[in-house]
CSV table of C-alpha atoms in Angstrom, one decimal:
chain,number,residue,atom,x,y,z
A,1,MET,CA,0.0,0.0,0.0
A,2,VAL,CA,2.9,2.3,0.8
A,3,LYS,CA,4.4,1.6,-2.6
A,4,ILE,CA,1.2,2.4,-4.3
A,5,ASN,CA,0.9,5.7,-2.5
A,6,ARG,CA,4.4,6.6,-3.5
A,7,LEU,CA,3.6,5.8,-7.1
A,8,LEU,CA,0.5,7.9,-7.1
A,9,LEU,CA,2.5,10.8,-5.5
A,10,SER,CA,5.1,10.6,-8.2
A,11,PHE,CA,2.4,10.8,-10.9
A,12,LEU,CA,1.0,13.8,-9.1
A,13,LEU,CA,4.3,15.6,-9.0
A,14,ILE,CA,4.9,15.0,-12.7
A,15,ALA,CA,1.5,16.3,-13.4
A,16,LEU,CA,2.1,19.6,-11.6
A,17,GLY,CA,5.4,20.3,-13.1
A,18,CYS,CA,5.3,19.7,-16.8
A,19,ASP,CA,3.4,22.3,-18.8
A,20,PHE,CA,4.4,22.9,-22.4
A,21,VAL,CA,7.1,25.5,-22.9
A,22,PRO,CA,8.2,26.5,-26.4
A,23,ASN,CA,11.9,26.2,-26.7
A,24,GLU,CA,12.7,26.4,-30.4
A,25,GLU,CA,14.6,29.5,-31.6
A,26,ASP,CA,15.0,31.0,-35.0
A,27,PHE,CA,18.4,32.1,-36.1
A,28,THR,CA,18.7,34.0,-39.3
A,29,VAL,CA,22.1,34.7,-40.8
A,30,VAL,CA,22.5,38.4,-41.3
A,31,ASN,CA,25.8,40.0,-42.4
A,32,GLN,CA,27.3,42.1,-39.7
A,33,PRO,CA,27.4,45.8,-40.7
A,34,ASP,CA,30.6,47.3,-42.1
A,35,ILE,CA,31.7,50.3,-40.0
A,36,SER,CA,35.0,50.7,-41.7
A,37,ASP,CA,33.8,54.0,-43.2
A,38,VAL,CA,33.3,55.5,-39.7
A,39,SER,CA,36.1,57.6,-38.4
A,40,LEU,CA,36.9,60.1,-35.7
A,41,THR,CA,38.8,63.2,-36.8
A,42,LEU,CA,40.2,66.1,-34.9
A,43,ASN,CA,40.7,69.6,-36.3
A,44,THR,CA,44.5,69.2,-35.9
A,45,ALA,CA,46.5,68.3,-38.9
A,46,THR,CA,49.1,66.2,-37.0
A,47,ASP,CA,48.8,63.0,-35.0
A,48,THR,CA,50.4,64.7,-32.0
A,49,ILE,CA,48.9,67.8,-30.5
A,50,SER,CA,51.6,70.2,-29.4
A,51,LEU,CA,50.4,73.2,-27.3
A,52,TYR,CA,51.8,76.2,-25.5
A,53,GLN,CA,48.4,77.9,-25.0
A,54,THR,CA,44.8,76.9,-24.3
A,55,LYS,CA,43.1,75.7,-27.5
A,56,GLU,CA,39.5,75.1,-28.7
A,57,SER,CA,39.3,71.8,-30.5
A,58,LYS,CA,36.7,70.1,-32.6
A,59,CYS,CA,36.2,66.3,-32.9
A,60,SER,CA,34.0,65.0,-35.7
A,61,LEU,CA,32.4,61.6,-36.0
A,62,ASN,CA,32.2,60.8,-39.8
A,63,GLY,CA,30.3,58.1,-41.5
A,64,VAL,CA,27.3,57.2,-43.6
A,65,GLY,CA,24.0,56.1,-42.0
A,66,ILE,CA,24.8,57.0,-38.4
A,67,LEU,CA,21.6,57.6,-36.5
A,68,GLU,CA,22.5,58.7,-33.0
A,69,SER,CA,25.8,59.1,-31.2
A,70,VAL,CA,27.3,59.9,-27.9
A,71,THR,CA,30.9,61.1,-27.8
A,72,PHE,CA,33.1,61.0,-24.6
A,73,VAL,CA,36.2,63.1,-24.5
A,74,LEU,CA,38.8,62.4,-21.9
A,75,ILE,CA,42.2,63.8,-21.1
A,76,ASP,CA,44.4,61.7,-18.9
A,77,SER,CA,41.3,59.6,-17.9
A,78,ASP,CA,39.5,62.7,-16.8
A,79,SER,CA,36.2,63.3,-18.6
A,80,ILE,CA,36.0,66.8,-20.1
A,81,LEU,CA,33.0,66.4,-22.4
A,82,VAL,CA,30.0,64.2,-23.1
A,83,SER,CA,28.3,65.2,-26.3
A,84,ASP,CA,25.4,63.8,-28.4
A,85,SER,CA,26.4,65.8,-31.4
A,86,ARG,CA,28.4,64.5,-34.4
A,87,ASN,CA,30.7,67.5,-33.9
A,88,SER,CA,32.1,67.9,-30.4
A,89,PHE,CA,33.8,71.1,-29.3
A,90,PHE,CA,36.0,71.1,-26.3
A,91,THR,CA,38.9,73.1,-24.7
A,92,ILE,CA,42.3,71.8,-23.9
A,93,ASN,CA,43.3,74.0,-21.0
A,94,VAL,CA,47.1,74.0,-20.9
A,95,ASN,CA,47.2,75.8,-17.5
A,96,GLN,CA,45.2,73.1,-15.9
A,97,LEU,CA,47.2,70.3,-17.5
A,98,GLY,CA,50.7,71.8,-17.1
A,99,THR,CA,53.9,71.2,-19.0
A,100,GLY,CA,54.4,67.5,-20.0
A,101,SER,CA,52.9,64.7,-21.9
A,102,HIS,CA,49.2,64.0,-21.8
A,103,LYS,CA,46.7,61.8,-23.6
A,104,LEU,CA,43.5,62.8,-25.4
A,105,HIS,CA,41.1,59.9,-25.6
A,106,ILE,CA,37.9,60.1,-27.6
A,107,THR,CA,35.3,57.4,-27.8
A,108,SER,CA,32.0,57.6,-29.8
A,109,ILE,CA,29.2,55.1,-29.3
A,110,PHE,CA,26.8,55.3,-32.2
A,111,SER,CA,23.8,53.5,-33.7
A,112,LYS,CA,23.6,52.8,-37.4
A,113,ARG,CA,20.8,51.6,-39.6
A,114,THR,CA,21.5,47.9,-40.3
A,115,ASN,CA,19.5,44.8,-41.4
A,116,SER,CA,19.6,43.1,-38.0
A,117,LEU,CA,16.8,43.1,-35.5
A,118,ALA,CA,18.6,45.6,-33.2
A,119,GLY,CA,19.5,47.7,-36.2
A,120,LYS,CA,15.9,47.9,-37.3
A,121,LEU,CA,14.9,49.0,-33.8
A,122,GLY,CA,17.7,51.6,-33.8
A,123,LEU,CA,19.4,49.7,-30.9
A,124,GLU,CA,22.5,48.3,-32.5
A,125,LEU,CA,25.4,50.2,-31.0
A,126,PHE,CA,29.0,50.5,-32.2
A,127,SER,CA,32.0,52.0,-30.7
A,128,ILE,CA,35.0,53.8,-32.1
A,129,SER,CA,37.9,55.2,-30.2
A,130,ARG,CA,41.1,57.2,-30.9
A,131,GLU,CA,43.9,58.6,-28.9
A,132,TRP,CA,46.1,61.5,-29.5
A,133,PRO,CA,49.3,62.4,-27.5
A,134,ILE,CA,49.3,65.9,-26.2
A,135,ILE,CA,52.6,67.6,-25.5
A,136,ILE,CA,52.3,70.8,-23.6
A,137,ASP,CA,55.0,73.3,-22.9
A,138,ILE,CA,54.1,76.4,-21.1
A,139,ASP,CA,57.5,77.0,-19.5
A,140,PRO,CA,59.5,80.0,-20.4
A,141,PRO,CA,61.6,79.6,-23.6
A,142,THR,CA,65.3,78.9,-23.5
A,143,PRO,CA,67.4,81.3,-25.7
A,144,VAL,CA,69.1,80.2,-28.9
A,145,GLN,CA,72.5,81.4,-29.8
A,146,ILE,CA,74.0,82.6,-33.1
A,147,ILE,CA,76.7,80.0,-34.0
A,148,SER,CA,78.4,81.8,-36.8
A,149,VAL,CA,78.4,84.8,-39.1
A,150,GLU,CA,80.5,84.3,-42.2
A,151,ASN,CA,81.2,86.6,-45.1
A,152,SER,CA,80.3,84.8,-48.3
A,153,GLY,CA,81.1,86.8,-51.4
A,154,GLY,CA,80.3,90.1,-49.6
A,155,LYS,CA,77.1,88.8,-48.0
A,156,LEU,CA,76.8,87.7,-44.4
A,157,ASN,CA,75.5,84.3,-43.7
A,158,LEU,CA,74.1,83.9,-40.1
A,159,ILE,CA,73.5,80.5,-38.5
A,160,TRP,CA,71.9,79.9,-35.2
A,161,ASN,CA,70.8,77.0,-33.0
A,162,LYS,CA,67.5,75.5,-33.7
A,163,TYR,CA,64.9,75.9,-31.0
A,164,GLN,CA,64.0,72.4,-29.9
A,165,ARG,CA,60.8,72.7,-27.8
A,166,VAL,CA,57.2,72.5,-28.9
A,167,ASN,CA,56.2,75.9,-27.6
A,168,PHE,CA,57.9,77.8,-30.4
A,169,GLN,CA,56.1,80.7,-31.9
A,170,ASN,CA,58.6,82.9,-33.8
A,171,TYR,CA,62.3,83.8,-34.3
A,172,TYR,CA,63.0,87.5,-34.2
A,173,LEU,CA,66.3,88.6,-35.8
A,174,THR,CA,67.5,92.1,-34.9
A,175,LYS,CA,70.2,93.7,-36.9
A,176,ARG,CA,72.0,96.8,-35.6
A,177,CYS,CA,74.4,98.8,-37.8
A,178,TYR,CA,77.2,101.0,-36.5
A,179,ASP,CA,79.1,103.9,-38.1
A,180,SER,CA,82.5,102.6,-37.0
A,181,PRO,CA,84.0,99.7,-35.1
A,182,GLN,CA,84.4,101.8,-32.1
A,183,SER,CA,81.0,103.2,-32.1
A,184,THR,CA,78.7,102.0,-29.2
A,185,SER,CA,75.5,103.5,-30.5
A,186,PHE,CA,73.9,102.0,-33.6
A,187,THR,CA,72.6,104.0,-36.4
A,188,GLY,CA,70.3,101.7,-38.2
A,189,CYS,CA,68.2,98.7,-37.2
A,190,LYS,CA,66.3,96.0,-39.0
A,191,ASN,CA,63.9,93.4,-37.6
A,192,LEU,CA,63.0,90.2,-39.2
A,193,ILE,CA,60.4,87.5,-38.1
A,194,PHE,CA,60.7,83.8,-38.9
A,195,SER,CA,57.7,81.7,-38.0
A,196,ASP,CA,59.2,78.4,-39.1
A,197,LYS,CA,61.1,76.7,-36.4
A,198,ASN,CA,63.3,74.9,-38.9
A,199,ILE,CA,64.7,78.1,-40.3
A,200,THR,CA,68.1,78.5,-38.7
A,201,GLN,CA,70.0,80.7,-41.1
A,202,TYR,CA,69.8,84.1,-42.8
A,203,LEU,CA,71.8,85.5,-45.7
A,204,ASP,CA,72.2,89.2,-45.1
A,205,THR,CA,72.5,90.6,-48.7
A,206,GLU,CA,72.3,94.2,-47.5
A,207,TYR,CA,75.6,94.1,-45.6
A,208,THR,CA,78.3,96.3,-47.1
A,209,THR,CA,81.1,96.8,-44.6
A,210,GLY,CA,81.9,97.8,-41.1
A,211,LYS,CA,80.4,96.8,-37.7
A,212,VAL,CA,77.0,95.0,-37.4
A,213,GLU,CA,75.4,93.3,-34.4
A,214,TYR,CA,72.9,90.5,-34.6
A,215,ILE,CA,70.6,89.3,-31.9
A,216,ILE,CA,68.3,86.3,-32.3
A,217,SER,CA,65.3,86.1,-30.1
A,218,VAL,CA,62.8,83.4,-29.6
A,219,GLN,CA,59.1,83.8,-28.8
A,220,ALA,CA,57.6,80.8,-27.1
A,221,SER,CA,54.8,80.3,-24.6
A,222,ASN,CA,54.0,83.9,-25.3
A,223,GLN,CA,57.3,85.0,-23.9
A,224,ILE,CA,60.5,86.3,-25.6
A,225,VAL,CA,64.1,85.6,-24.8
A,226,SER,CA,67.1,86.9,-26.7
A,227,SER,CA,70.6,85.6,-27.4
A,228,SER,CA,73.7,87.5,-26.6
A,229,PRO,CA,74.5,90.0,-29.3
A,230,TYR,CA,76.8,88.7,-32.0
A,231,VAL,CA,79.1,91.4,-33.3
A,232,TYR,CA,80.7,91.2,-36.7
A,233,ILE,CA,83.4,93.6,-37.9
A,234,ASP,CA,84.8,93.5,-41.3
B,1,MET,CA,-15.6,-8.9,-10.7
B,2,PHE,CA,-17.3,-5.6,-11.3
B,3,SER,CA,-20.8,-6.1,-10.2
B,4,GLN,CA,-20.2,-3.1,-7.9
B,5,ASN,CA,-17.0,-1.4,-7.3
B,6,PHE,CA,-15.4,2.0,-6.7
B,7,SER,CA,-12.0,3.0,-8.2
B,8,VAL,CA,-9.6,5.9,-8.4
B,9,SER,CA,-6.9,6.4,-11.0
B,10,ILE,CA,-4.5,8.9,-12.3
B,11,GLY,CA,-2.8,8.9,-15.7
B,12,SER,CA,-0.7,10.7,-18.2
B,13,GLY,CA,-1.2,10.7,-21.9
B,14,ILE,CA,-0.7,12.5,-25.2
B,15,ALA,CA,-3.2,15.0,-26.6
B,16,THR,CA,-3.4,16.7,-30.0
B,17,TYR,CA,-5.0,20.1,-30.4
B,18,SER,CA,-6.7,21.6,-33.5
B,19,MET,CA,-6.2,25.2,-32.4
B,20,LYS,CA,-7.3,26.2,-35.9
B,21,SER,CA,-8.1,29.8,-35.0
B,22,LEU,CA,-4.9,30.5,-33.1
B,23,LYS,CA,-2.8,28.7,-35.9
B,24,ASN,CA,-4.4,31.0,-38.5
B,25,PHE,CA,-3.5,34.0,-36.4
B,26,ASP,CA,0.1,32.8,-36.1
B,27,GLN,CA,0.3,32.3,-39.8
B,28,SER,CA,-0.9,35.8,-40.4
B,29,ILE,CA,1.9,37.1,-38.1
B,30,VAL,CA,4.5,35.0,-40.0
B,31,ALA,CA,3.2,36.4,-43.3
B,32,THR,CA,3.5,40.0,-42.0
B,33,ASP,CA,6.6,41.9,-42.9
B,34,PHE,CA,8.1,42.9,-39.6
B,35,MET,CA,10.3,45.8,-40.5
B,36,GLY,CA,11.7,43.7,-43.3
B,37,LEU,CA,12.4,40.8,-41.0
B,38,LYS,CA,10.9,37.3,-41.6
B,39,PRO,CA,9.8,35.6,-38.4
B,40,SER,CA,9.4,31.8,-38.2
B,41,LEU,CA,6.8,29.7,-36.6
B,42,THR,CA,9.0,27.3,-34.6
B,43,ASP,CA,6.3,25.7,-32.4
B,44,ASN,CA,2.8,25.2,-33.6
B,45,PHE,CA,0.6,23.7,-30.9
B,46,PRO,CA,2.3,20.3,-30.9
B,47,PRO,CA,0.8,17.2,-29.3
B,48,TYR,CA,1.8,17.3,-25.6
B,49,VAL,CA,1.5,15.4,-22.4
B,50,TYR,CA,-1.7,15.8,-20.4
B,51,TYR,CA,-2.7,14.5,-17.0
B,52,HIS,CA,-5.9,13.0,-15.8
B,53,GLY,CA,-7.4,11.8,-12.5
B,54,GLU,CA,-10.7,10.0,-12.1
B,55,ALA,CA,-12.9,8.5,-9.5
B,56,SER,CA,-15.4,6.0,-10.9
B,57,TYR,CA,-18.1,3.7,-9.8
B,58,THR,CA,-19.1,0.6,-11.7
B,59,ASN,CA,-22.4,-1.0,-11.2
B,60,ASN,CA,-23.5,-4.0,-13.3
B,61,LYS,CA,-21.2,-3.1,-16.3
B,62,THR,CA,-22.1,0.5,-16.3
B,63,ILE,CA,-19.4,3.0,-15.4
B,64,TYR,CA,-20.0,6.4,-13.9
B,65,GLY,CA,-17.0,8.7,-13.3
B,66,ILE,CA,-16.0,12.1,-12.4
B,67,SER,CA,-12.6,13.4,-13.5
B,68,ILE,CA,-10.2,16.3,-13.6
B,69,THR,CA,-7.8,16.9,-16.5
B,70,HIS,CA,-4.9,19.2,-16.9
B,71,GLY,CA,-3.1,19.9,-20.2
B,72,SER,CA,-1.1,22.4,-22.1
B,73,THR,CA,0.3,23.3,-25.5
B,74,GLY,CA,1.5,26.4,-27.3
B,75,SER,CA,3.1,28.1,-30.2
B,76,ARG,CA,6.0,30.3,-30.8
B,77,THR,CA,6.6,32.9,-33.5
B,78,THR,CA,10.2,34.1,-33.4
B,79,TYR,CA,13.0,35.9,-35.2
B,80,GLY,CA,16.6,35.9,-34.1
B,81,ASP,CA,19.9,37.0,-35.5
B,82,TYR,CA,23.3,37.9,-34.2
B,83,SER,CA,22.0,41.1,-32.6
B,84,GLY,CA,19.0,39.7,-30.7
B,85,LYS,CA,15.8,37.7,-30.6
B,86,ILE,CA,12.1,38.4,-30.5
B,87,PHE,CA,9.5,35.9,-29.4
B,88,ARG,CA,5.8,35.8,-29.4
B,89,ASP,CA,4.5,32.8,-27.5
B,90,ASN,CA,0.9,31.5,-27.2
B,91,LEU,CA,0.8,29.4,-24.1
B,92,VAL,CA,-2.4,27.4,-23.6
B,93,ARG,CA,-3.2,25.6,-20.4
B,94,TYR,CA,-6.5,24.1,-19.4
B,95,ASN,CA,-8.2,22.4,-16.5
B,96,ALA,CA,-11.3,20.3,-17.1
B,97,ILE,CA,-13.9,18.7,-15.0
B,98,GLY,CA,-15.6,15.8,-16.7
B,99,LEU,CA,-18.4,13.3,-16.2
B,100,ARG,CA,-18.0,9.8,-17.6
B,101,LEU,CA,-20.6,7.3,-18.6
B,102,GLY,CA,-19.4,3.9,-19.9
B,103,GLN,CA,-20.6,0.5,-20.7
B,104,VAL,CA,-18.4,-2.7,-20.5
B,105,PHE,CA,-18.8,-4.8,-23.5
B,106,VAL,CA,-15.8,-7.2,-23.2
B,107,SER,CA,-15.2,-8.9,-19.9
B,108,LYS,CA,-12.5,-11.5,-19.3
B,109,LYS,CA,-11.0,-12.7,-16.0
B,110,ASN,CA,-8.6,-9.8,-15.6
B,111,PHE,CA,-9.4,-7.7,-18.6
B,112,ILE,CA,-12.3,-5.5,-19.6
B,113,ILE,CA,-13.0,-3.2,-22.6
B,114,SER,CA,-15.6,-0.5,-22.3
B,115,ALA,CA,-17.1,2.1,-24.6
B,116,ASN,CA,-17.4,5.5,-22.9
B,117,ALA,CA,-18.3,9.1,-23.3
B,118,ARG,CA,-17.0,12.0,-21.2
B,119,ALA,CA,-18.6,15.4,-21.1
B,120,SER,CA,-16.4,18.2,-19.8
B,121,GLY,CA,-16.3,21.8,-18.8
B,122,ILE,CA,-12.9,23.0,-20.0
B,123,PHE,CA,-11.4,26.1,-18.4
B,124,ASN,CA,-8.8,27.5,-20.8
B,125,ARG,CA,-6.1,30.0,-20.0
B,126,LEU,CA,-4.1,31.6,-22.8
B,127,ARG,CA,-1.0,33.7,-22.1
B,128,VAL,CA,0.4,35.7,-25.0
B,129,LYS,CA,3.9,36.5,-24.1
B,130,GLU,CA,6.1,38.8,-26.2
B,131,ARG,CA,9.8,39.1,-25.4
B,132,LEU,CA,12.6,41.1,-27.0
B,133,ASP,CA,16.2,40.1,-26.1
B,134,ILE,CA,18.9,42.6,-27.2
B,135,ALA,CA,22.4,43.1,-25.9
B,136,GLY,CA,21.8,41.1,-22.7
B,137,SER,CA,18.6,43.1,-21.9
B,138,SER,CA,15.1,41.7,-22.0
B,139,ILE,CA,11.8,43.4,-22.4
B,140,GLU,CA,8.8,41.2,-21.8
B,141,ASN,CA,5.1,41.9,-22.1
B,142,SER,CA,2.3,39.4,-21.5
B,143,THR,CA,-1.4,39.4,-21.7
B,144,ARG,CA,-3.6,36.7,-20.2
B,145,TYR,CA,-6.9,35.5,-21.5
B,146,HIS,CA,-9.5,32.9,-20.5
B,147,SER,CA,-12.4,30.9,-21.9
B,148,LEU,CA,-14.8,28.2,-21.1
B,149,ASN,CA,-15.3,25.3,-23.6
B,150,PHE,CA,-17.5,22.3,-23.5
B,151,GLY,CA,-16.2,19.0,-24.6
B,152,LEU,CA,-17.6,15.7,-25.5
B,153,MET,CA,-15.2,12.8,-25.9
B,154,PRO,CA,-16.3,9.3,-27.0
B,155,PHE,CA,-13.5,6.9,-26.1
B,156,PHE,CA,-12.6,3.2,-25.7
B,157,SER,CA,-10.9,2.0,-22.6
B,158,GLY,CA,-9.0,-1.3,-22.0
B,159,GLU,CA,-8.3,-2.2,-18.5
B,160,TYR,CA,-6.0,-4.9,-17.1
B,161,ILE,CA,-6.5,-5.8,-13.4
B,162,PHE,CA,-3.9,-7.1,-11.0
B,163,ASN,CA,-5.8,-7.9,-7.8
B,164,LYS,CA,-6.8,-4.4,-6.8
B,165,ILE,CA,-4.4,-2.5,-8.9
B,166,PHE,CA,-5.3,-1.8,-12.6
B,167,ILE,CA,-3.8,-0.3,-15.6
B,168,SER,CA,-6.0,1.1,-18.3
B,169,PHE,CA,-5.4,2.6,-21.7
B,170,ASP,CA,-8.0,5.0,-23.1
B,171,ILE,CA,-8.2,6.4,-26.6
B,172,GLY,CA,-10.7,8.8,-28.0
B,173,TYR,CA,-11.4,12.0,-29.8
B,174,GLU,CA,-12.6,15.1,-27.9
B,175,TYR,CA,-15.0,17.5,-29.7
B,176,GLN,CA,-15.3,20.9,-28.2
B,177,ILE,CA,-17.8,23.8,-28.3
B,178,THR,CA,-15.6,26.9,-28.1
B,179,GLY,CA,-16.4,29.8,-25.9
B,180,ARG,CA,-15.4,33.5,-26.3
B,181,VAL,CA,-11.8,34.3,-25.2
B,182,PHE,CA,-11.9,37.2,-22.8
B,183,VAL,CA,-9.0,39.3,-21.5
B,184,ASN,CA,-8.4,38.5,-17.9
B,185,ASN,CA,-10.1,41.0,-15.5
B,186,GLU,CA,-11.7,42.7,-18.5
B,187,ASP,CA,-14.7,40.6,-19.1
B,188,LYS,CA,-16.0,42.8,-21.9
B,189,LEU,CA,-12.8,42.6,-23.9
B,190,TYR,CA,-12.3,39.5,-26.1
B,191,ILE,CA,-9.6,38.5,-28.6
B,192,VAL,CA,-9.9,39.1,-32.3
B,193,ASP,CA,-7.4,38.8,-35.2
B,194,GLN,CA,-6.4,41.6,-37.7
B,195,ASN,CA,-9.6,41.1,-39.7
B,196,ASN,CA,-11.8,41.4,-36.5
B,197,ASN,CA,-12.6,37.7,-36.5
B,198,GLU,CA,-12.9,36.2,-33.1
B,199,ILE,CA,-10.1,33.9,-32.0
B,200,TYR,CA,-11.0,30.7,-30.2
B,201,ILE,CA,-9.0,28.2,-28.1
B,202,ASP,CA,-10.1,25.1,-30.0
B,203,GLY,CA,-8.6,22.1,-28.2
B,204,ARG,CA,-10.4,19.4,-30.1
B,205,GLY,CA,-8.2,16.4,-30.9
B,206,VAL,CA,-7.1,12.9,-30.1
B,207,ARG,CA,-6.6,11.8,-26.5
B,208,ALA,CA,-4.6,8.7,-25.6
B,209,ILE,CA,-3.7,8.0,-22.0
B,210,VAL,CA,-2.4,5.3,-19.7
B,211,ASN,CA,-3.9,5.3,-16.2
B,212,LEU,CA,-2.9,3.6,-13.0
B,213,GLY,CA,-5.7,2.9,-10.6
B,214,TYR,CA,-6.8,1.2,-7.4
B,215,ARG,CA,-10.1,-0.6,-7.1
B,216,PHE,CA,-12.2,-0.8,-3.9
B,217,ASN,CA,-14.4,-3.8,-4.3
B,218,LYS,CA,-17.8,-3.7,-2.6
B,219,LYS,CA,-18.6,-6.9,-0.9
């Protein structure tokens, strides 16, 4: 009798626990979307951002068929902007960051129209990230020196050291002309500006004879430092 | 052997279900262009296990019984790809109370065959469950319905008796009169398809079951 009761109880337990549950699943093969046309660009021409002063920057998310996007901009892991626009504007504040190497990291999460279920619902999300090194130099410039002044066929060829740091703005070349080698007060003056850091020489075609003095100055981090005067007497 | 006796039994069997109305509704969903995606009907009210318990009284080859039955079936319309899945499940469950009237027409020492009919009140529950799974998140919505059908099932029963224990095998076909399918707690709302035709839970079909029972002989 006990065995029968157990058997009946087993039947009852089975009866209570076995309702129909659909378990089949469809799987349709859909090609995953191509996002190789999507890119993040910055309004800086170079891969490295060199700064000596605070700069407004613009990051653009480019690509076809992008529906919505959120862009996160971080410098050294600190968030500085979250934007839902395809074009994100932000400020790199050099005074906050200070002189040294930093890292700009930009990630965009975006949805794109695709042929998948999530794509049809506008819920398929993709991510693209890029990093740019930032080199900031806001320290005062170090002076460059005139290495040599040589007479070449009646013209004076000046050569100076190249300024090596990233905060370069301009070279200023000052020329002072004197009436005689003994004279201490100059009679004429000429100033030239070179905005290319790689220019390290100047051919003075206006030199005739006598005493001239050259001073090369560097403007960097919005400050100017000058070399020692270089005196040339023919 | 059965001049007068009382018995109880429980059993488990297989039932098929017509569900013509719900199947047509599912087919119309499959045929619908869902934002350019093509869903599939992966389950379509298949035959499924049902359970039955009965108390019966036999008096001079006539069988009187009262029974309860529980069964279930369902369907699934689904679409899935690498990005996610969408499901629409129709889950039908029912409980029935039945009255049996039978007549034994073959009687051997330990074996009898009877012809029977069972009239039932069938309380159906339909749960329409929709689920969207995308990126590890799930959104689910479900609506519950109910209906009352009346069933009549002619069936044959073969019974083998070991002392007081018996095993029986019943097979028959249940006809049903379908009732309106109402939304739960909204007894004025009922279910229709896109063409405004009423949808019914039509559980007619074959019933085949094995029962295990105990017989109390009356002296």
